[in-house]
Coordinates of C-alpha atoms in Angstrom, one line a residue:
X30 CA -28.0 -15.0 -44.8
X31 CA -26.7 -11.5 -44.1
X32 CA -24.8 -9.9 -41.2
X33 CA -26.1 -6.5 -40.0
X34 CA -24.6 -4.7 -36.9
X35 CA -22.7 -7.9 -36.1
X36 CA -26.0 -9.7 -35.5
X37 CA -27.0 -12.5 -37.8
X38 CA -30.2 -12.2 -39.8
X39 CA -32.0 -14.8 -41.9
X40 CA -35.1 -15.0 -44.0
X41 CA -38.1 -17.2 -43.0
X42 CA -41.6 -17.7 -44.4
X43 CA -44.3 -16.7 -42.0
X44 CA -48.1 -16.8 -42.2
X45 CA -50.2 -13.7 -41.3
X46 CA -53.9 -14.3 -40.7
X47 CA -56.7 -11.8 -41.0
X48 CA -60.4 -11.8 -40.7
X49 CA -62.3 -11.0 -43.9
X50 CA -65.9 -10.0 -44.5
X51 CA -67.2 -11.0 -47.9
X52 CA -70.7 -9.9 -49.0
X53 CA -73.5 -12.4 -49.9
X54 CA -72.5 -12.6 -53.6
X55 CA -68.8 -13.1 -52.7
X56 CA -69.8 -15.8 -50.1
X57 CA -71.6 -17.7 -52.8
X58 CA -68.5 -17.6 -55.1
X59 CA -66.2 -18.6 -52.3
X60 CA -68.5 -21.5 -51.4
X61 CA -68.4 -22.6 -55.1
X62 CA -64.6 -22.4 -55.0
X63 CA -64.4 -24.4 -51.8
X64 CA -66.6 -27.1 -53.4
X65 CA -64.6 -27.3 -56.6
X66 CA -61.3 -27.4 -54.8
X67 CA -62.6 -30.2 -52.5
X68 CA -64.0 -32.1 -55.4
X69 CA -60.7 -32.0 -57.3
X70 CA -58.8 -33.1 -54.2
X71 CA -61.1 -36.1 -53.7
X72 CA -61.2 -37.0 -57.4
X73 CA -57.4 -36.9 -57.6
X74 CA -57.0 -39.0 -54.5
X75 CA -59.5 -41.6 -55.8
X76 CA -57.9 -41.6 -59.3
X77 CA -54.4 -42.0 -57.9
X78 CA -55.4 -44.8 -55.5
X79 CA -57.2 -46.8 -58.1
X80 CA -54.4 -46.4 -60.6
X81 CA -51.9 -47.8 -58.1
X82 CA -53.9 -50.8 -56.9
X83 CA -55.8 -51.7 -60.1
X84 CA -53.3 -50.7 -62.9
X85 CA -50.1 -50.7 -60.8
X86 CA -49.4 -47.2 -62.1
X87 CA -48.1 -44.3 -60.0
X88 CA -49.6 -41.0 -61.2
X89 CA -47.5 -37.9 -60.7
X90 CA -48.7 -34.3 -60.2
X91 CA -48.2 -33.7 -64.0
X92 CA -50.3 -36.7 -64.9
X93 CA -53.2 -35.6 -62.6
X94 CA -52.9 -32.0 -63.9
X95 CA -53.3 -33.1 -67.5
X96 CA -56.3 -35.4 -66.6
X97 CA -57.8 -32.5 -64.8
X98 CA -57.6 -30.3 -67.9
X99 CA -59.5 -33.0 -69.9
X100 CA -62.0 -33.4 -67.0
X101 CA -62.9 -29.7 -67.3
X102 CA -63.9 -30.2 -70.9
X103 CA -66.3 -33.0 -70.2
X104 CA -70.0 -32.0 -70.1
X105 CA -70.6 -33.5 -66.6
X106 CA -67.8 -31.6 -65.0
X107 CA -67.7 -28.4 -67.1
X108 CA -68.7 -26.5 -64.0
X109 CA -65.1 -26.7 -62.8
X110 CA -64.3 -23.9 -65.3
X111 CA -66.5 -21.5 -63.3
X112 CA -63.8 -21.0 -60.6
X113 CA -60.2 -20.0 -60.8
X114 CA -58.0 -22.7 -62.3
X115 CA -55.2 -21.7 -59.8
X116 CA -57.2 -23.1 -56.8
X117 CA -57.8 -26.4 -58.6
X118 CA -54.1 -26.8 -59.3
X119 CA -53.3 -26.0 -55.7
X120 CA -55.6 -28.8 -54.6
X121 CA -53.5 -31.2 -56.7
X122 CA -50.3 -29.8 -55.1
X123 CA -51.8 -30.2 -51.6
X124 CA -52.5 -33.9 -52.4
X125 CA -49.0 -34.3 -53.7
X126 CA -47.6 -32.9 -50.5
X127 CA -49.9 -35.2 -48.5
X128 CA -48.5 -38.2 -50.2
X129 CA -45.0 -36.9 -49.6
X130 CA -45.7 -36.6 -45.9
X131 CA -47.1 -40.1 -45.9
X132 CA -44.1 -41.7 -47.6
X133 CA -41.7 -39.9 -45.4
X134 CA -43.6 -41.1 -42.3
X135 CA -44.9 -37.8 -41.1
X136 CA -48.6 -38.5 -41.6
X137 CA -51.1 -41.2 -42.4
X138 CA -52.4 -42.1 -45.8
X139 CA -54.4 -39.1 -47.2
X140 CA -58.1 -39.1 -46.6
X141 CA -61.1 -37.6 -48.4
X142 CA -62.1 -34.1 -47.5
X143 CA -65.6 -33.4 -46.1
X144 CA -67.8 -30.3 -46.7
X145 CA -68.6 -30.4 -42.9
X146 CA -65.2 -29.4 -41.7
X147 CA -63.0 -26.3 -42.3
X148 CA -62.9 -25.3 -46.0
X149 CA -59.9 -23.9 -47.7
X150 CA -58.8 -22.6 -51.1
X151 CA -55.3 -21.3 -52.0
X152 CA -54.4 -18.6 -54.5
X153 CA -50.9 -17.9 -55.8
X154 CA -49.2 -15.7 -58.3
X155 CA -51.5 -13.3 -60.2
X156 CA -54.7 -14.9 -58.9
X157 CA -54.8 -12.5 -56.0
X158 CA -53.5 -9.1 -55.0
X159 CA -54.2 -6.2 -52.5
X160 CA -55.9 -3.1 -54.0
X161 CA -57.1 0.2 -52.6
X162 CA -60.7 1.3 -52.8
X163 CA -62.1 4.4 -51.1
X164 CA -58.9 4.7 -49.1
X165 CA -59.0 1.1 -47.8
X166 CA -56.9 -1.9 -48.8
X167 CA -59.0 -4.8 -49.9
X168 CA -58.4 -8.3 -51.3
X169 CA -58.9 -9.2 -55.0
X170 CA -59.3 -12.9 -55.9
X171 CA -59.5 -14.4 -59.3
X172 CA -63.1 -14.7 -60.7
X173 CA -64.4 -13.1 -57.5
X174 CA -67.0 -10.3 -57.9
X175 CA -65.7 -7.0 -56.3
X176 CA -63.1 -6.6 -53.6
X177 CA -63.3 -8.3 -50.2
X178 CA -63.1 -6.3 -47.0
X179 CA -60.2 -7.2 -44.7
X180 CA -59.7 -6.3 -41.0
X181 CA -56.0 -5.3 -40.9
X182 CA -54.8 -6.1 -37.4
X183 CA -51.1 -5.5 -38.4
X184 CA -49.1 -4.7 -41.4
X185 CA -47.6 -7.3 -43.8
X186 CA -43.7 -7.3 -43.7
X187 CA -43.5 -7.9 -47.5
X188 CA -45.4 -8.8 -50.6
X189 CA -47.3 -12.1 -50.0
X190 CA -46.4 -15.0 -52.2
X191 CA -49.7 -16.8 -51.7
X192 CA -52.9 -16.5 -49.8
X193 CA -55.3 -19.1 -48.4
X194 CA -59.0 -18.3 -47.8
X195 CA -60.6 -20.4 -45.0
X196 CA -64.0 -20.8 -43.5
X197 CA -64.3 -22.5 -40.1
X198 CA -67.2 -24.3 -38.6
X199 CA -68.5 -21.1 -36.9
X200 CA -68.9 -19.6 -40.4
X201 CA -66.0 -17.1 -40.0
X202 CA -63.9 -16.3 -43.0
X203 CA -60.1 -15.7 -42.8
X204 CA -57.3 -15.1 -45.2
X205 CA -53.7 -16.3 -44.5
X206 CA -50.9 -14.5 -46.4
X207 CA -47.5 -16.2 -46.7
X208 CA -44.7 -13.6 -46.5
X209 CA -40.9 -13.7 -46.5
X210 CA -39.6 -12.0 -43.4
X211 CA -36.2 -11.1 -42.2
X212 CA -35.7 -12.2 -38.6
X213 CA -32.8 -11.2 -36.4
X214 CA -31.2 -14.0 -34.5
X215 CA -31.1 -13.1 -30.8
X216 CA -27.8 -12.7 -29.0
X217 CA -26.9 -14.8 -26.0
X218 CA -28.7 -13.9 -22.8
X219 CA -25.5 -13.3 -20.9
X220 CA -23.6 -11.8 -23.7
X221 CA -21.4 -13.3 -26.3
X222 CA -18.6 -14.2 -23.8
X223 CA -21.0 -15.3 -21.0
X224 CA -22.3 -18.7 -20.0
X225 CA -25.3 -20.2 -21.8
X226 CA -28.6 -19.8 -20.1
X227 CA -30.2 -23.2 -19.7
X228 CA -33.8 -23.9 -18.6
X229 CA -35.7 -27.1 -18.1
X230 CA -39.4 -27.1 -19.0
X231 CA -41.8 -29.5 -17.3
X232 CA -45.3 -29.7 -18.8
X233 CA -48.2 -30.4 -16.5
X234 CA -51.9 -29.9 -15.9
X235 CA -52.2 -28.0 -12.6
X236 CA -49.2 -25.8 -13.7
X237 CA -49.1 -25.8 -17.5
X238 CA -45.4 -25.0 -17.5
X239 CA -42.9 -25.3 -14.7
X240 CA -39.4 -23.9 -15.2
X241 CA -36.1 -25.1 -13.6
X242 CA -35.8 -21.5 -12.3
X243 CA -38.7 -22.2 -9.9
X244 CA -41.3 -20.3 -11.9
X245 CA -44.7 -21.9 -12.4
X246 CA -47.1 -20.8 -15.2
X247 CA -50.6 -21.7 -14.2
X248 CA -53.0 -23.5 -16.5
X249 CA -55.7 -21.0 -17.7
X250 CA -58.1 -24.0 -18.2
X251 CA -59.7 -22.5 -21.3
X252 CA -62.1 -25.4 -21.8
X253 CA -63.2 -25.6 -18.1
X254 CA -64.0 -21.9 -18.1
X255 CA -66.3 -22.3 -21.1
X256 CA -67.7 -25.7 -20.1
X257 CA -71.0 -24.6 -18.6
X258 CA -71.7 -22.3 -21.6
X259 CA -70.8 -25.0 -24.0
X260 CA -73.0 -27.5 -22.2
X261 CA -76.0 -25.2 -22.4
X262 CA -75.5 -24.5 -26.1
X263 CA -75.1 -28.2 -26.9
X264 CA -78.3 -29.0 -25.0
X265 CA -80.2 -26.4 -27.1
X266 CA -78.7 -27.9 -30.2
X267 CA -79.9 -31.4 -29.3
X268 CA -83.5 -30.2 -28.9
X269 CA -83.7 -28.9 -32.5
X270 CA -84.5 -30.8 -35.6
X271 CA -81.3 -31.7 -37.4
X272 CA -80.9 -30.0 -40.7
X273 CA -83.4 -27.2 -40.0
X274 CA -82.5 -23.5 -40.1
X275 CA -82.8 -23.3 -36.3
X276 CA -80.5 -26.3 -35.9
X277 CA -77.9 -24.7 -38.3
X278 CA -77.9 -21.4 -36.4
X279 CA -77.5 -23.2 -33.1
X280 CA -74.7 -25.3 -34.5
X281 CA -72.8 -22.2 -35.4
X282 CA -73.2 -20.9 -31.8
X283 CA -71.7 -24.1 -30.5
X284 CA -68.9 -23.8 -33.0
X285 CA -68.2 -20.3 -31.9
X286 CA -67.7 -21.4 -28.3
X287 CA -65.2 -24.0 -29.5
X288 CA -63.4 -21.4 -31.7
X289 CA -63.2 -19.1 -28.7
X290 CA -61.4 -21.8 -26.7
X291 CA -59.1 -22.6 -29.5
X292 CA -58.2 -18.9 -30.1
X293 CA -57.5 -18.2 -26.4
X294 CA -55.3 -21.3 -26.1
X295 CA -53.3 -20.4 -29.3
X296 CA -52.8 -16.8 -28.1
X297 CA -51.5 -17.9 -24.7
X298 CA -49.1 -20.5 -26.1
X299 CA -47.7 -18.0 -28.7
X300 CA -46.9 -15.4 -26.0
X301 CA -45.5 -18.1 -23.6
X302 CA -43.2 -19.7 -26.2
X303 CA -42.0 -16.3 -27.5
X304 CA -41.0 -15.3 -23.9
X305 CA -39.1 -18.6 -23.4
X306 CA -37.2 -18.2 -26.7
X307 CA -36.2 -14.6 -25.7
X308 CA -35.1 -15.4 -22.1
X309 CA -33.1 -18.6 -22.5
X310 CA -30.3 -19.9 -24.8
X311 CA -31.0 -23.6 -24.4
X312 CA -34.5 -25.0 -23.7
X313 CA -34.9 -28.6 -22.6
X314 CA -38.3 -30.3 -22.8
X315 CA -39.4 -33.9 -22.3
X316 CA -40.8 -36.1 -25.1
X317 CA -44.2 -37.0 -23.7
X318 CA -46.4 -39.9 -25.0
X319 CA -49.6 -37.8 -25.0
X320 CA -51.6 -40.5 -26.8
X321 CA -50.8 -43.1 -24.1
X322 CA -51.4 -40.6 -21.3
X323 CA -54.9 -39.9 -22.6
X324 CA -55.9 -43.5 -21.8
X325 CA -56.4 -42.3 -18.2
X326 CA -60.1 -41.6 -18.3
X327 CA -60.0 -39.0 -15.5
X328 CA -57.2 -36.9 -17.0
X329 CA -57.8 -37.4 -20.8
X330 CA -59.9 -34.3 -21.2
X331 CA -57.4 -32.1 -19.2
X332 CA -54.4 -33.5 -21.1
X333 CA -56.1 -32.9 -24.5
X334 CA -57.0 -29.3 -23.6
X335 CA -53.6 -28.4 -22.2
X336 CA -52.0 -28.3 -25.7
X337 CA -48.6 -29.8 -24.8
X338 CA -47.8 -30.8 -28.3
X339 CA -48.7 -27.3 -29.5
X340 CA -46.2 -25.8 -27.0
X341 CA -43.4 -28.1 -28.1
X342 CA -44.2 -27.4 -31.8
X343 CA -44.1 -23.6 -31.4
X344 CA -40.9 -23.9 -29.3
X345 CA -39.4 -25.9 -32.2
X346 CA -40.3 -23.2 -34.7
X347 CA -39.2 -20.2 -32.6
X348 CA -35.9 -21.7 -31.6
X349 CA -35.1 -22.1 -35.3
X350 CA -36.2 -18.5 -36.0
X351 CA -34.3 -16.8 -33.1
X352 CA -31.1 -19.0 -33.1
X353 CA -31.9 -20.9 -29.9
X354 CA -31.4 -24.6 -29.2
X355 CA -34.2 -26.9 -28.3
X356 CA -33.3 -30.2 -26.7
X357 CA -36.0 -32.9 -26.5
X358 CA -35.2 -35.4 -23.8
X359 CA -36.1 -39.1 -24.0
X360 CA -39.6 -40.0 -22.7
X361 CA -38.1 -42.7 -20.5
X362 CA -35.8 -40.4 -18.5
X363 CA -37.1 -40.5 -14.9
X364 CA -37.3 -36.7 -14.3
X365 CA -39.9 -37.0 -11.6
X366 CA -38.3 -40.0 -9.9
X367 CA -34.7 -38.6 -9.6
X368 CA -33.4 -36.2 -6.9
X369 CA -32.1 -33.1 -8.7
X370 CA -29.5 -32.6 -5.9
X371 CA -27.9 -36.0 -5.4
X372 CA -29.2 -38.0 -8.4
X373 CA -30.8 -40.8 -6.3
X374 CA -33.8 -42.5 -8.1
X375 CA -36.5 -43.2 -5.6
X376 CA -39.0 -44.9 -8.0
X377 CA -42.4 -44.1 -9.4
X378 CA -44.8 -41.9 -7.4
X379 CA -48.5 -41.5 -7.6
X380 CA -49.8 -38.4 -9.4
X381 CA -51.3 -37.1 -6.1
X382 CA -47.8 -36.8 -4.6
X383 CA -46.8 -33.3 -5.3
X384 CA -44.0 -32.9 -2.7
X385 CA -41.5 -35.6 -1.6
X386 CA -38.3 -35.9 0.4
X387 CA -35.2 -37.7 -0.9
X388 CA -34.3 -40.7 1.3
X389 CA -30.6 -40.2 0.5
X390 CA -29.9 -36.5 1.1
X391 CA -33.1 -35.4 2.8
X392 CA -33.9 -32.6 0.4
X393 CA -37.5 -31.7 0.1
X394 CA -38.7 -31.4 -3.5
X395 CA -41.6 -29.9 -5.4
X396 CA -42.4 -32.6 -7.9
X397 CA -42.7 -30.3 -10.9
X398 CA -39.7 -28.0 -10.1
X399 CA -37.5 -31.1 -9.4
X400 CA -38.4 -32.6 -12.8
X401 CA -37.6 -29.3 -14.6
X402 CA -34.2 -29.1 -12.7
X403 CA -33.4 -32.6 -13.7
X404 CA -33.9 -31.7 -17.4
X405 CA -31.7 -28.7 -17.3
X406 CA -29.1 -29.8 -14.7
X407 CA -27.1 -32.2 -16.8
X408 CA -26.9 -29.8 -19.6
X409 CA -25.7 -26.9 -17.4
X410 CA -23.2 -29.0 -15.5
X411 CA -20.6 -30.8 -17.8
X412 CA -19.4 -32.9 -14.8
X413 CA -22.9 -34.2 -14.1
X414 CA -23.3 -38.0 -14.1
X415 CA -27.1 -37.8 -14.3
X416 CA -27.1 -39.0 -17.9
X417 CA -25.5 -42.0 -19.3
X418 CA -24.0 -42.3 -22.8
X419 CA -26.7 -42.6 -25.4
X420 CA -27.6 -41.8 -29.0
X421 CA -28.8 -38.4 -30.2
X422 CA -30.5 -37.6 -33.5
X423 CA -29.9 -34.1 -34.8
X424 CA -32.2 -32.0 -37.0
X425 CA -30.6 -33.6 -40.1
X426 CA -31.4 -37.1 -38.9
X427 CA -27.8 -38.1 -38.4
X428 CA -27.1 -40.4 -35.4
X429 CA -24.1 -40.2 -33.2
X430 CA -23.0 -41.7 -29.8
X431 CA -21.6 -39.9 -26.8
X432 CA -18.0 -40.9 -25.8
X433 CA -18.2 -39.6 -22.2
X434 CA -20.3 -40.3 -19.2
X435 CA -22.3 -37.1 -19.4
X436 CA -25.0 -35.7 -21.7
X437 CA -23.7 -35.5 -25.3
X438 CA -22.2 -32.1 -25.7
X439 CA -23.3 -32.2 -29.4
X440 CA -26.8 -31.6 -28.1
X441 CA -25.9 -28.0 -27.3
X442 CA -23.7 -27.4 -30.3
X443 CA -24.8 -24.8 -32.9
X444 CA -26.5 -22.4 -30.6
X445 CA -26.4 -19.7 -33.2
X446 CA -27.9 -22.1 -35.8
X447 CA -31.2 -22.6 -34.0
X448 CA -31.0 -26.4 -34.1
X449 CA -33.5 -28.8 -32.6
X450 CA -32.0 -31.9 -31.1
X451 CA -33.7 -35.1 -30.0
X452 CA -31.6 -36.8 -27.4
X453 CA -31.9 -40.4 -26.1
X454 CA -30.2 -41.4 -22.9
X455 CA -30.3 -44.7 -21.0
X456 CA -30.7 -45.0 -17.2
X457 CA -27.9 -46.0 -14.8

């Protein structure tokens, strides 16, 4: 970490994604690479699982790598030598990381890869580089005929350490470069000597994001806008013979509609979360049980398409990048039931109740704005009794208990460090 112009900078690894346009010969070689990488991943998963349950042996990455070398010499699988050995080794590393995520509780047990989904192959080291041809920068991959055309939408900040070639269900090819980038931590919104700028963020359906400042960000409803078009394309697909050339062409048309929805959602969320990270020092969001909320049949599709988890995930990353603090409140905190002015809890309310009046102080509340104010109010006011003592878990996993009758002040510590805190509070 270095200090330049009295502003802290730090290095992060960021992925830059570009569209690539391989020719027919290159597409065949990429497809062969995808197939070999997928086969090695599935073979290693099966071998590792059988060794554990049948032989009570735990195979490491080194063990699988040596077995893969022997496998490539066998007559039945000698075709593995036709593609770059780097991509095969990376498949083993991907499996090793998948098991690490499983044992640390971040993911389920690894599953086999299918050729029907998105296909990937990763290159590292000297297995790839960027070269110039006829005044244009193109991508060279190991054992790939010729250079691949890239559509450069922006410049790379540094030399990439690895690249991943992907193909989505719509048949589009992309390359993702991992680069080390120096990011400047943002100063406080009100200056170094000023007060922290707090904001509560309430996630919803009608308004995708409601801020405690009173601002509402409408839901673009990406899926609903493309619903009629998607329905027509899927109807055409159902009328064609499965497996035929016409069916495959129509399947790609359906996939392109889904890809368009996904790209528009991602672009909107990226811009929204970047703006929040720039405008506020401390951001408070609620930990929502999205899986349980999806059991409501009338709202399941709308909740799924809103991308709440993606918003929180991107806020988490950008707060670490820019030196902001993200506080994730407990899911049981009654943000929609409590009056943000007097603290009176009036009980649960049906979802169709968007405005209500507090029976204690007579204040009329907008449901979403009131919830956002409740999230930020206790953080901004150190004398607030809205929150009771509870336990918090910091980014390091360490637990500690508040010793006062307000929100734990540790939750807002380390503003310059860009920490993410998960805070748990009990009700009065």
